[in-house]
Coordinates of C-alpha atoms and ligand atoms in Angstrom, one line a residue:
X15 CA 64.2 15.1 167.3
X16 CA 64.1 15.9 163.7
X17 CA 66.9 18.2 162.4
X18 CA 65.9 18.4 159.2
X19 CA 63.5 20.5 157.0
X20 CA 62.9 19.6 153.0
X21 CA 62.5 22.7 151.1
X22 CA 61.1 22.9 147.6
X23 CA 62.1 25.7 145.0
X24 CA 65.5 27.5 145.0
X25 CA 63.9 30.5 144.3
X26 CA 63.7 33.9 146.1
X27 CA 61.1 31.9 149.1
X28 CA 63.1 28.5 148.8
X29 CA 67.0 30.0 149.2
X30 CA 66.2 32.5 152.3
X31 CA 64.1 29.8 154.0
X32 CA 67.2 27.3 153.2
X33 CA 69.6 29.9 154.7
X34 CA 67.3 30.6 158.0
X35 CA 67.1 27.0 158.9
X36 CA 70.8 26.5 158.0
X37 CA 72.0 29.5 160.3
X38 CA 70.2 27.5 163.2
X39 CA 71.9 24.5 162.8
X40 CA 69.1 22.4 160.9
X41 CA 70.0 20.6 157.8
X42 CA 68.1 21.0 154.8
X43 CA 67.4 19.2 151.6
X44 CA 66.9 22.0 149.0
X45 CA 64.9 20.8 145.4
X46 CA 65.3 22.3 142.3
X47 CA 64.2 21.3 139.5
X48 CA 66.1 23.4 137.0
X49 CA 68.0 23.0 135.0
X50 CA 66.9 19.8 133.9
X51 CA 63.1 21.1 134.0
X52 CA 62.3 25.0 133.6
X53 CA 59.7 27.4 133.7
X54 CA 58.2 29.5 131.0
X55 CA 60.1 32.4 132.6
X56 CA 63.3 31.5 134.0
X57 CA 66.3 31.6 132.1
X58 CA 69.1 29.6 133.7
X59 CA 69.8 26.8 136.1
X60 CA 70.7 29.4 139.0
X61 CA 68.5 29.9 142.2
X62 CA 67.1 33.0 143.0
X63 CA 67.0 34.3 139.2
X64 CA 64.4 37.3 138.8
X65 CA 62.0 36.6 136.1
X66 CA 61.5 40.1 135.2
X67 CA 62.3 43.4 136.5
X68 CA 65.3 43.9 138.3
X69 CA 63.7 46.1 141.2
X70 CA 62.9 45.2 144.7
X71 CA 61.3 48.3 144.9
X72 CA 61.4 51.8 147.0
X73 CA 64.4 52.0 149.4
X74 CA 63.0 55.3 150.8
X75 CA 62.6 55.6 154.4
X76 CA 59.5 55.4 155.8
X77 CA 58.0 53.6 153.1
X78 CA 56.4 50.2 153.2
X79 CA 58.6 48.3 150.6
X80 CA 61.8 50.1 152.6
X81 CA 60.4 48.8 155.9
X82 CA 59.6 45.3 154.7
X83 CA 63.4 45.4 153.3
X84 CA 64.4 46.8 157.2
X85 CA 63.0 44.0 158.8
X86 CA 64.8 41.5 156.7
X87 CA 67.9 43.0 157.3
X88 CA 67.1 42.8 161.0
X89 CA 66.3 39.2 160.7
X90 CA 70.0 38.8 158.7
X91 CA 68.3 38.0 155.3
X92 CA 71.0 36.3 153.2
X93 CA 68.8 37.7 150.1
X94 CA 68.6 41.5 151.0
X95 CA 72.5 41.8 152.2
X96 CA 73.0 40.2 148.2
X97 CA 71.0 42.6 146.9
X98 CA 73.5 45.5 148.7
X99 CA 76.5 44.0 147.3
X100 CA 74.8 44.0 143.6
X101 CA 72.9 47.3 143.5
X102 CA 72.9 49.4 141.0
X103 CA 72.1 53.4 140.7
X104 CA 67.7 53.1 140.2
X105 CA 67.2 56.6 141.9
X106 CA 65.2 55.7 144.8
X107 CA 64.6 52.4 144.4
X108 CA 67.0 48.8 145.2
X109 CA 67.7 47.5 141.6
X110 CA 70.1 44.7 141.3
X111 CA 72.3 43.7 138.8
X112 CA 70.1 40.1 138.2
X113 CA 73.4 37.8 137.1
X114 CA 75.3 39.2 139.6
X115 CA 72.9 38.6 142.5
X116 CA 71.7 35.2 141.2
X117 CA 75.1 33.7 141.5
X118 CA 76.1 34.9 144.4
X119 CA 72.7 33.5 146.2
X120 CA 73.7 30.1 144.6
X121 CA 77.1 30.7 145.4
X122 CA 76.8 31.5 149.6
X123 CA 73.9 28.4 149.4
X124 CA 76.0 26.3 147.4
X125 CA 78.4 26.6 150.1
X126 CA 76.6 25.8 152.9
X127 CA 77.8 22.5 154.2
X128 CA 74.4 21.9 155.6
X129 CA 72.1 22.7 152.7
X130 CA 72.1 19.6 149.7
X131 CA 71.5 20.4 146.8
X132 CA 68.9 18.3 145.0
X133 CA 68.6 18.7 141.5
X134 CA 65.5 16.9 140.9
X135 CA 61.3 18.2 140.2
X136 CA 59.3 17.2 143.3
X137 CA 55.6 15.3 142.5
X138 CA 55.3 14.1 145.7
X139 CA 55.3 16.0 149.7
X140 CA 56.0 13.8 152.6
X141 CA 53.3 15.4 154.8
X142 CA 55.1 13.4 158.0
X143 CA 58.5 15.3 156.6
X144 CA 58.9 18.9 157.9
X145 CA 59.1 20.7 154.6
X146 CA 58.6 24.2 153.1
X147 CA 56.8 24.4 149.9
X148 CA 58.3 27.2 147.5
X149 CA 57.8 26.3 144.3
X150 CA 56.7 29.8 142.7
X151 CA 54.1 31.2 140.9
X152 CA 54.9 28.4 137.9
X153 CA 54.8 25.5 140.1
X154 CA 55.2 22.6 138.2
X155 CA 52.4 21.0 137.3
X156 CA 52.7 17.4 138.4
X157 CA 53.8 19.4 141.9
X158 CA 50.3 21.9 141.6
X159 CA 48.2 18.5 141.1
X160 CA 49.7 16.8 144.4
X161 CA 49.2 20.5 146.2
X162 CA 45.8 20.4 144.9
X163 CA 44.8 17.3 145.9
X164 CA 46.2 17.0 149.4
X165 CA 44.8 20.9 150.1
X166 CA 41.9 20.8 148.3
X167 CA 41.6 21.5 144.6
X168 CA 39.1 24.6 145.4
X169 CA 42.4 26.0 147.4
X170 CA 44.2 26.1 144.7
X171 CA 44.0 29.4 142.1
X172 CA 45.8 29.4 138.7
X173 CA 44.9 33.0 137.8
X174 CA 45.1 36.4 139.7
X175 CA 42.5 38.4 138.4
X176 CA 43.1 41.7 140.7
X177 CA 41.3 44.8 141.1
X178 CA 42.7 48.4 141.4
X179 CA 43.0 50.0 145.0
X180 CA 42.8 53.7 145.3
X181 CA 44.0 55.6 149.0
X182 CA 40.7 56.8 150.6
X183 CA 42.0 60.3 151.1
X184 CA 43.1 60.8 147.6
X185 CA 38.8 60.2 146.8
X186 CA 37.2 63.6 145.7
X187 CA 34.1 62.8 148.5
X188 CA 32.0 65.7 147.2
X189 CA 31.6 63.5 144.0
X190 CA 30.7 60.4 145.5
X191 CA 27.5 58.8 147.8
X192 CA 27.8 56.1 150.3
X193 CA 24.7 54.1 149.2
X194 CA 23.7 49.8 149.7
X195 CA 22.1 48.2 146.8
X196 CA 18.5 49.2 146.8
X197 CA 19.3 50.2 150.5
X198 CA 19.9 46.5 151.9
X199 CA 22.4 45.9 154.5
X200 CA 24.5 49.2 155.9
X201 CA 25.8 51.8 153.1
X202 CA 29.5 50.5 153.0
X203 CA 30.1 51.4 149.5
X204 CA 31.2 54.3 148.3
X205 CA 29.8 55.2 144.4
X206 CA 31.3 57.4 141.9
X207 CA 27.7 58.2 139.7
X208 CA 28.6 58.7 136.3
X209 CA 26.0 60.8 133.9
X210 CA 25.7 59.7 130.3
X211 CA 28.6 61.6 128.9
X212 CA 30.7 60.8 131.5
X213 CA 30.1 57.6 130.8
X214 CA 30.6 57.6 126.9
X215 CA 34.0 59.5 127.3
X216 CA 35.0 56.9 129.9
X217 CA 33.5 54.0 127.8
X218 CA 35.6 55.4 124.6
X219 CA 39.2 55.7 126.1
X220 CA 38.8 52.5 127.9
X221 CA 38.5 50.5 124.3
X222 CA 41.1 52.3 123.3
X223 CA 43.3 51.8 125.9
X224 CA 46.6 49.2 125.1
X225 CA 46.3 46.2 127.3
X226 CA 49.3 44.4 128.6
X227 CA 51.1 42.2 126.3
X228 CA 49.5 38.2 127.0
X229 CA 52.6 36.0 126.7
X230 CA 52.6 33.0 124.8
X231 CA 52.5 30.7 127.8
X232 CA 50.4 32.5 130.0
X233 CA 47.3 31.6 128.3
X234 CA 44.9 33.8 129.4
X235 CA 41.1 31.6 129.1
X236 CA 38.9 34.5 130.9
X237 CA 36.4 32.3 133.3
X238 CA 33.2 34.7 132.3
X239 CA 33.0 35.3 136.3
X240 CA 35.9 37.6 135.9
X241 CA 36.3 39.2 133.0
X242 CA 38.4 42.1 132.2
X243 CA 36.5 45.4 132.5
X244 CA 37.7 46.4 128.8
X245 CA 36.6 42.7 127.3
X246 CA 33.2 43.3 128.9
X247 CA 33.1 46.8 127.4
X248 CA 34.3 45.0 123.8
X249 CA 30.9 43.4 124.1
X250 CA 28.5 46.4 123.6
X251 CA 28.5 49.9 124.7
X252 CA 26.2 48.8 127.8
X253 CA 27.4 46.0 128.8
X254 CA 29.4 47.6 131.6
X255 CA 26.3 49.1 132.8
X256 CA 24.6 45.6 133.0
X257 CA 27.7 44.1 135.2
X258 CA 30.2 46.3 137.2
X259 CA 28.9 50.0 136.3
X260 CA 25.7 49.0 137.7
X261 CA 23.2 51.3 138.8
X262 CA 20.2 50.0 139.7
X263 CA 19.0 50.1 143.4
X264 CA 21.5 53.0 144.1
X265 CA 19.7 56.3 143.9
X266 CA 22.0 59.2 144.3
X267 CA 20.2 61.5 147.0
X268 CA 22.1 64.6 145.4
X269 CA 19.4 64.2 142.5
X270 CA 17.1 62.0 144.0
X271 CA 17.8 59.9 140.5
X272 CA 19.6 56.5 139.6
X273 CA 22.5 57.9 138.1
X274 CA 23.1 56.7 134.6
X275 CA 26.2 54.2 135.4
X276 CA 28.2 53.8 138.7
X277 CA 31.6 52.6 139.5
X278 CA 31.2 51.1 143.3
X279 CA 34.4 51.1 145.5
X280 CA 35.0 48.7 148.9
X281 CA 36.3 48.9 152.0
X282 CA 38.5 46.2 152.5
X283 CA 38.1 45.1 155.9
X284 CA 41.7 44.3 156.3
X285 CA 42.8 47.6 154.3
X286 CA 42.6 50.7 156.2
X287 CA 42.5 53.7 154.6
X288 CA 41.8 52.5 151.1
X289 CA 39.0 51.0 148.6
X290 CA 39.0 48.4 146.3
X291 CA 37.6 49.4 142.7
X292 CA 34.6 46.4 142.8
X293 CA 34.7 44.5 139.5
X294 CA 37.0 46.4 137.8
X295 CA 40.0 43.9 137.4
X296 CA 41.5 44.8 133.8
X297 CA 44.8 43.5 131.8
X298 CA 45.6 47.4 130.7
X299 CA 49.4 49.0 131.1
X300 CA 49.5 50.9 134.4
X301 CA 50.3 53.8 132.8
X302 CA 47.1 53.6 130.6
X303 CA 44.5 52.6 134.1
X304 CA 45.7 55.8 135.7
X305 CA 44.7 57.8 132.3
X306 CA 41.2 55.9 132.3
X307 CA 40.3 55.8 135.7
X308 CA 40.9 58.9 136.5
X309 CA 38.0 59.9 134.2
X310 CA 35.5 58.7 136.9
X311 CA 33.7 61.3 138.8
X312 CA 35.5 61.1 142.2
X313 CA 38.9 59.5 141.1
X314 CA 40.2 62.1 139.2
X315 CA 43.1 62.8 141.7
X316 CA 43.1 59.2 143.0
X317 CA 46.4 57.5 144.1
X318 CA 46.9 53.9 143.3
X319 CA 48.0 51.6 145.7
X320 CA 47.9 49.0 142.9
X321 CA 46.7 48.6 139.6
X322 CA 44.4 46.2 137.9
X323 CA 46.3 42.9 137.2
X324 CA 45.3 39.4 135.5
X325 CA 47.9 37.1 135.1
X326 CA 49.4 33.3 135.5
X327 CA 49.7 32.7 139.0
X328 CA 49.6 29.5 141.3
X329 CA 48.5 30.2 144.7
X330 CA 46.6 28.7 147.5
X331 CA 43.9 30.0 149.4
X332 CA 45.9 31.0 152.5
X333 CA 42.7 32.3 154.4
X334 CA 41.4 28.7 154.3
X335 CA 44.4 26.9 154.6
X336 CA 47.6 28.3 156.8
X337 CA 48.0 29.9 160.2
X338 CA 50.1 33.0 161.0
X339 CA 53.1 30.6 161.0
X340 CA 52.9 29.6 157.8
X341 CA 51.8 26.2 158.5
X342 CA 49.0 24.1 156.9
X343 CA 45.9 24.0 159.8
X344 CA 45.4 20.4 158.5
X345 CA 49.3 19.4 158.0
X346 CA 51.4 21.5 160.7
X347 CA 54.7 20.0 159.0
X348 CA 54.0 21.3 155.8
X349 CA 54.6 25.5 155.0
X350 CA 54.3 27.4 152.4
X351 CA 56.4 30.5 151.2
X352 CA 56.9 32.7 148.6
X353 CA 54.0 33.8 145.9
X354 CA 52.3 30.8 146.6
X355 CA 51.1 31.3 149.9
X356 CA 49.2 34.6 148.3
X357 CA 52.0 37.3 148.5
X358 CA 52.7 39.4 145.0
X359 CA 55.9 40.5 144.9
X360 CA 60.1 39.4 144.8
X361 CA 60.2 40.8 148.6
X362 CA 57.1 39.6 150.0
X363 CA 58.7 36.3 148.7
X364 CA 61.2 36.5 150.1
X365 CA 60.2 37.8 153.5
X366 CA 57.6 35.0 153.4
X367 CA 60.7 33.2 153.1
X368 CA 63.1 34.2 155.7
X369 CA 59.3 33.6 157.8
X370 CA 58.9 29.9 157.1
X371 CA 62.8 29.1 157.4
X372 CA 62.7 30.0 161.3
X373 CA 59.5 28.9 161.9
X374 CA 60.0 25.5 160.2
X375 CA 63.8 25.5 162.0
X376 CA 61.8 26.2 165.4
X377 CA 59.4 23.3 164.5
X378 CA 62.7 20.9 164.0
X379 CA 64.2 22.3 166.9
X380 CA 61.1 21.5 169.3
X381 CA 61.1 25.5 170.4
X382 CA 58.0 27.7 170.3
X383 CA 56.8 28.9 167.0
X384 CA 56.0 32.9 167.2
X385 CA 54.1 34.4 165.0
X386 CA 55.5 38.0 163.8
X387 CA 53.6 40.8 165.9
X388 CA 50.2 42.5 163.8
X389 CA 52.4 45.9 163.3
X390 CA 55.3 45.0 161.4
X391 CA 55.0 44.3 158.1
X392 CA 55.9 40.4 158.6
X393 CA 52.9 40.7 160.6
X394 CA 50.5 42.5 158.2
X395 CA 51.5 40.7 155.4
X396 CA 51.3 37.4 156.9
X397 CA 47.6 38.3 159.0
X398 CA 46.1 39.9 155.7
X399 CA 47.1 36.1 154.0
X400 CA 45.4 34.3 156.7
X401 CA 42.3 36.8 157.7
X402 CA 41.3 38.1 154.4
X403 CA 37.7 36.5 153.1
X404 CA 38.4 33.4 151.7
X405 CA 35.6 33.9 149.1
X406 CA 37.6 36.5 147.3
X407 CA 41.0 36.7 148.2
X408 CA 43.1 38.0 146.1
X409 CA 47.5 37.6 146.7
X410 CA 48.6 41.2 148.1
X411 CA 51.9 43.2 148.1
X412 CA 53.4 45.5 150.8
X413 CA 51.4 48.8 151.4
X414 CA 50.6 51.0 154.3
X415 CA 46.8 50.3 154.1
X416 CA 48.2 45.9 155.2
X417 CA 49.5 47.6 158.6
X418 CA 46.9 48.4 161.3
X419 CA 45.8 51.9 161.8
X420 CA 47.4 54.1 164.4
X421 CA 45.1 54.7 167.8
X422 CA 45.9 58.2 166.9
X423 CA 44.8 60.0 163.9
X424 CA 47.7 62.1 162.0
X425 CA 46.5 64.0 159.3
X426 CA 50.0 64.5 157.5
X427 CA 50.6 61.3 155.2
X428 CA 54.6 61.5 155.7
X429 CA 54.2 61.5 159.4
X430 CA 51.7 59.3 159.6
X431 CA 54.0 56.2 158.2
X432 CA 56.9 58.1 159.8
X433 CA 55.0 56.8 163.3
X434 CA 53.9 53.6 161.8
X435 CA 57.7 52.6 160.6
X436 CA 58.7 53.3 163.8
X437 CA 56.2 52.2 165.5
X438 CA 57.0 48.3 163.3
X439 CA 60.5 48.5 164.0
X440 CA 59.9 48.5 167.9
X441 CA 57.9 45.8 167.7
X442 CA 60.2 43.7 165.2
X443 CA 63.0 43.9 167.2
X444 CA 61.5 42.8 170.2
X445 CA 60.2 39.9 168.3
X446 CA 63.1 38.8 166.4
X447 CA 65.0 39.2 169.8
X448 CA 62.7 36.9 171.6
X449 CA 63.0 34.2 168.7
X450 CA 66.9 34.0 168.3
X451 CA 70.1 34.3 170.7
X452 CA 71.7 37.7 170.4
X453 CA 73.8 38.3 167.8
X454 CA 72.3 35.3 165.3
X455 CA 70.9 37.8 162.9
X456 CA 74.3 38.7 162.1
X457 CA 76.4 35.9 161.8
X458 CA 76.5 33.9 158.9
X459 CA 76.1 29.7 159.5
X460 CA 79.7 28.1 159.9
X461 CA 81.7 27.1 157.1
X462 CA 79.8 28.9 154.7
X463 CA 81.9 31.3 151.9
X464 CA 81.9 34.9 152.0
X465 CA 79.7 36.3 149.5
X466 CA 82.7 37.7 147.5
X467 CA 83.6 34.3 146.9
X468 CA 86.6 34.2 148.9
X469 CA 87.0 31.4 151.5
Ligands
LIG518 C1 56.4 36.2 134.5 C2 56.5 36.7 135.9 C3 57.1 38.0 136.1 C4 57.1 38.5 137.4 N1 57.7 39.8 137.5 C5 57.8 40.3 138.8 C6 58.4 41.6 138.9 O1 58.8 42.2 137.9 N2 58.5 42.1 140.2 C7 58.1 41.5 141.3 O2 58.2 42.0 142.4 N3 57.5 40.2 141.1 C8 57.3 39.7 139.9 N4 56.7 38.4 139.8 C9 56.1 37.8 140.9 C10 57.1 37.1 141.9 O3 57.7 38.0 142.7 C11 58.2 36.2 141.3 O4 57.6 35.2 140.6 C12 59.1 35.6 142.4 O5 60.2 35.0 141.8 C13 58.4 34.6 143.3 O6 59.3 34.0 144.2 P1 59.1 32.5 144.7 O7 60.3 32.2 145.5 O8 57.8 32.4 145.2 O9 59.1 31.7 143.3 P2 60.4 31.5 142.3 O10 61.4 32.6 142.4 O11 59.7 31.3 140.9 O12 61.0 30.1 142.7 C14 60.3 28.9 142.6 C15 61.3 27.8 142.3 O13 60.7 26.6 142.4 C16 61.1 25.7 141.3 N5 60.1 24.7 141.2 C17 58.9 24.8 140.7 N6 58.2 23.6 140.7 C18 59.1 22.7 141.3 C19 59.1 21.3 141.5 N7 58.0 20.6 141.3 N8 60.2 20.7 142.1 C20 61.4 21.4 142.3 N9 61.4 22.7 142.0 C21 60.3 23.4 141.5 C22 61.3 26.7 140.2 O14 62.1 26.2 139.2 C23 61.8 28.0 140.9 O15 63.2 28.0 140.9 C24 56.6 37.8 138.5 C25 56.1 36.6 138.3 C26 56.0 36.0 137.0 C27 55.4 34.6 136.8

């Protein structure tokens, strides 16, 4: 039997999946390649280090990043009991001090008498090797090329070009018309008409809006396919309303006219309770969206479950390519983890993490590989990576709208993902309980240091 799993990237993904197959008794071979390589973002040699903010966001009860976090600390995440130890007051949120919390992951991993530590870049995967793939959004490239060309270079996406998401019940639906395209197929979108001075007023504070800073790395070649909404609008005052702001074909049976522009918002199919803004993927400062959005007939109280996004980031087409364990359909050896595998986010990393370390240790053990049930958020994060339409899929973080939608309708948003959190938690525990022997999610793997860096 092989007792072994290779892991690549000592990064949030690579060190939890290192520590989960370490706690089980499997030996790992852990490769990083910094110091000797970098990234354009990280700053040291040490694993784990956060590229940018310091926040693994909301540590409120009841909400989805808090129940994410829950379920790791069920599972005995190595990373989330770190972050504990290095918090720091962020009102309602986990912020960590960064230093701190990177050298104590490398510190407890370091320790680990069955973790090595390779300090080496990876070009080449053993597909007959069990091993986890975590090398991050920056990949390296030599390491993208030989992902690319054993997954398919189609699989592989360099940018994230993301569109906002608004909660369905925060849509003004007095404003707005369920319509198809000159009535073809069933009316699933939703459109916000906008009349000309709408549009003008909308048009104007959109050019004027500050985009996000490009860095000098990231490179930002817009494929014409997916432009920014504000670049298209830097092309001519109607341009918008020859591509996204569309109206043709979509009468508006309040006035029996074609409305002068109209924004068109999706249901996801995996998304409850919340529409996708079609087309409208920007590079603007969040703060700046919610100004200019808002200024669409319909959205003007809408929450955002994300914001428009375009950035850097290497990920495969999970939908295509992995099943709910994490494994490659075509290669079951091989797993991905981290933002790779088409998570956003340091704790969706991680949890994507924690996931492929036990399911790559069960796969070494010879035991049963057990997907995480469809109501936690394991499960909703990893069945929205491997259902969503591979056509479009875009990498998602943690929100209510990933889990499924209760059987019963409540009305009252707190209580509503009051009874969802609960409802996970149920769920998780039975699942982490069938996986592992009691009392495994709290022990730490022998001989390892305590995290305070006494013996
Ligand atoms: C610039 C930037 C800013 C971000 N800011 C945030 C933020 O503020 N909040 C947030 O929640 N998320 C943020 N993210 C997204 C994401 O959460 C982080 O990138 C996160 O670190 C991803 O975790 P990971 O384990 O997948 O990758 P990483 O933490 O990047 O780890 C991957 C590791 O693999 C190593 N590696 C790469 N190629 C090879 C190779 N060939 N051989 C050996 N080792 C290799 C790298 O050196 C790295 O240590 C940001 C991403 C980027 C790029």
């Amino acid at each position: 039997m092989e007792r072994n799993v290779s892991i690549i990237g000592a990064g949030l993904a690579g060190t939890e999946a290192a520590w989960q197959c370490a706690r089980r008794g499997i030996g790992v071979d852990l490769f990083e390649m910094r110091p000797q390589r970098s990234t354009p973002a990280h700053q040291t040699g040490d694993f784990a280090e956060l590229v940018c903010s310091n926040s693994l966001k909301s540590d409120s009860e009841n909400t989805a990043p808090w129940l994410l976090k829950e379920e790791m600390r069920r599972a005995g995440s190595l990373l989330m009991g770190v972050a504990r130890e290095c918090a720091v007051p962020a009102g309602h949120a986990l912020a960590v001090d960064r230093t701190s919390f990177a050298t104590k992951v490398t510190a407890a991993i370091s320790a680990d008498p069955r973790i090595r530590i390779r300090r080496q870049e990876v070009t080449e995967v053993d597909r007959s090797q069990i091993t986890i793939l975590a090398p991050g959004p920056l990949a390296s490239d030599a390491l993208a090329e030989e992902i690319a060309r054993f997954s398919g270079s189609s699989h592989l996406h360099f940018y994230d070009s993301i569109s906002p998401i608004v909660e369905a019940d925060s849509i003004d639906l007095a404003k707005v018309y369920w319509a198809a395209r000159y009535e073809k197929g069933s009316a699933d979108y939703l459109n916000c008409p906008l009349a000309k001075e709408e549009y003008d007023r909308f048009y104007d504070a959109l050019v004027a809006a500050q985009s996000v800073e490009e860095r000098d790395w990231e490179n930002l070649n817009y494929f014409e396919g997916c432009l920014p909404i504000e670049e298209i609008a830097r092309r001519g005052r109607d341009t918008l309303r020859f591509g996204p702001m569309k109206p043709v074909g979509l009468k508006d049976p309040c006035t029996g006219r074609m409305p002068y522009a109209v924004v068109q918002l999706r249901r996801e199919n995996l998304r409850a309770d919340s529409y996708n803004l079609v087309g409208f993927q920007n590079h603007l400062q969040f703060a700046e969206q919610g100004k200019v959005l808002r200024l669409i007939p319909g959205l003007e109280h809408a929450r955002f479950l994300r914001y428009g996004q375009i950035h850097r980031n290497t990920y495969i087409n999970a939908p295509s390519l992995l099943t709910e364990t994490l494994q490659m359909k075509q290669h079951p050896k091989i797993f991905f983890a981290g933002q790779i595998c088409g998570v956003e986010g340091y704790v969706e990393s991680i949890a994507t993490g924690l996931m492929a370390g036990l399911h790559a240790a069960a796969l070494a053990s010879n035991a049963r590989l057990v997907a995480p049930p469809r109501a936690t958020a394991f499960g909703s994060l990893v069945y929205y990576i491997t259902h969503a339409n591979p056509l479009n899929f875009q990498p998602a973080n943690i929100t209510f709208d990933l889990l499924p939608a209760l059987d019963q309708k409540i009305r009252d948003r707190e209580q509503r993902h009051r009874r969802q959190c609960s409802l996970a938690l149920e769920e998780f525990d039975r699942w982490i309980g069938s996986l592992d022997p009691p009392g495994l999610a709290s022990m730490p793997p022998p001989g390892c240091l305590c995290l305070d860096g006494e013996a």
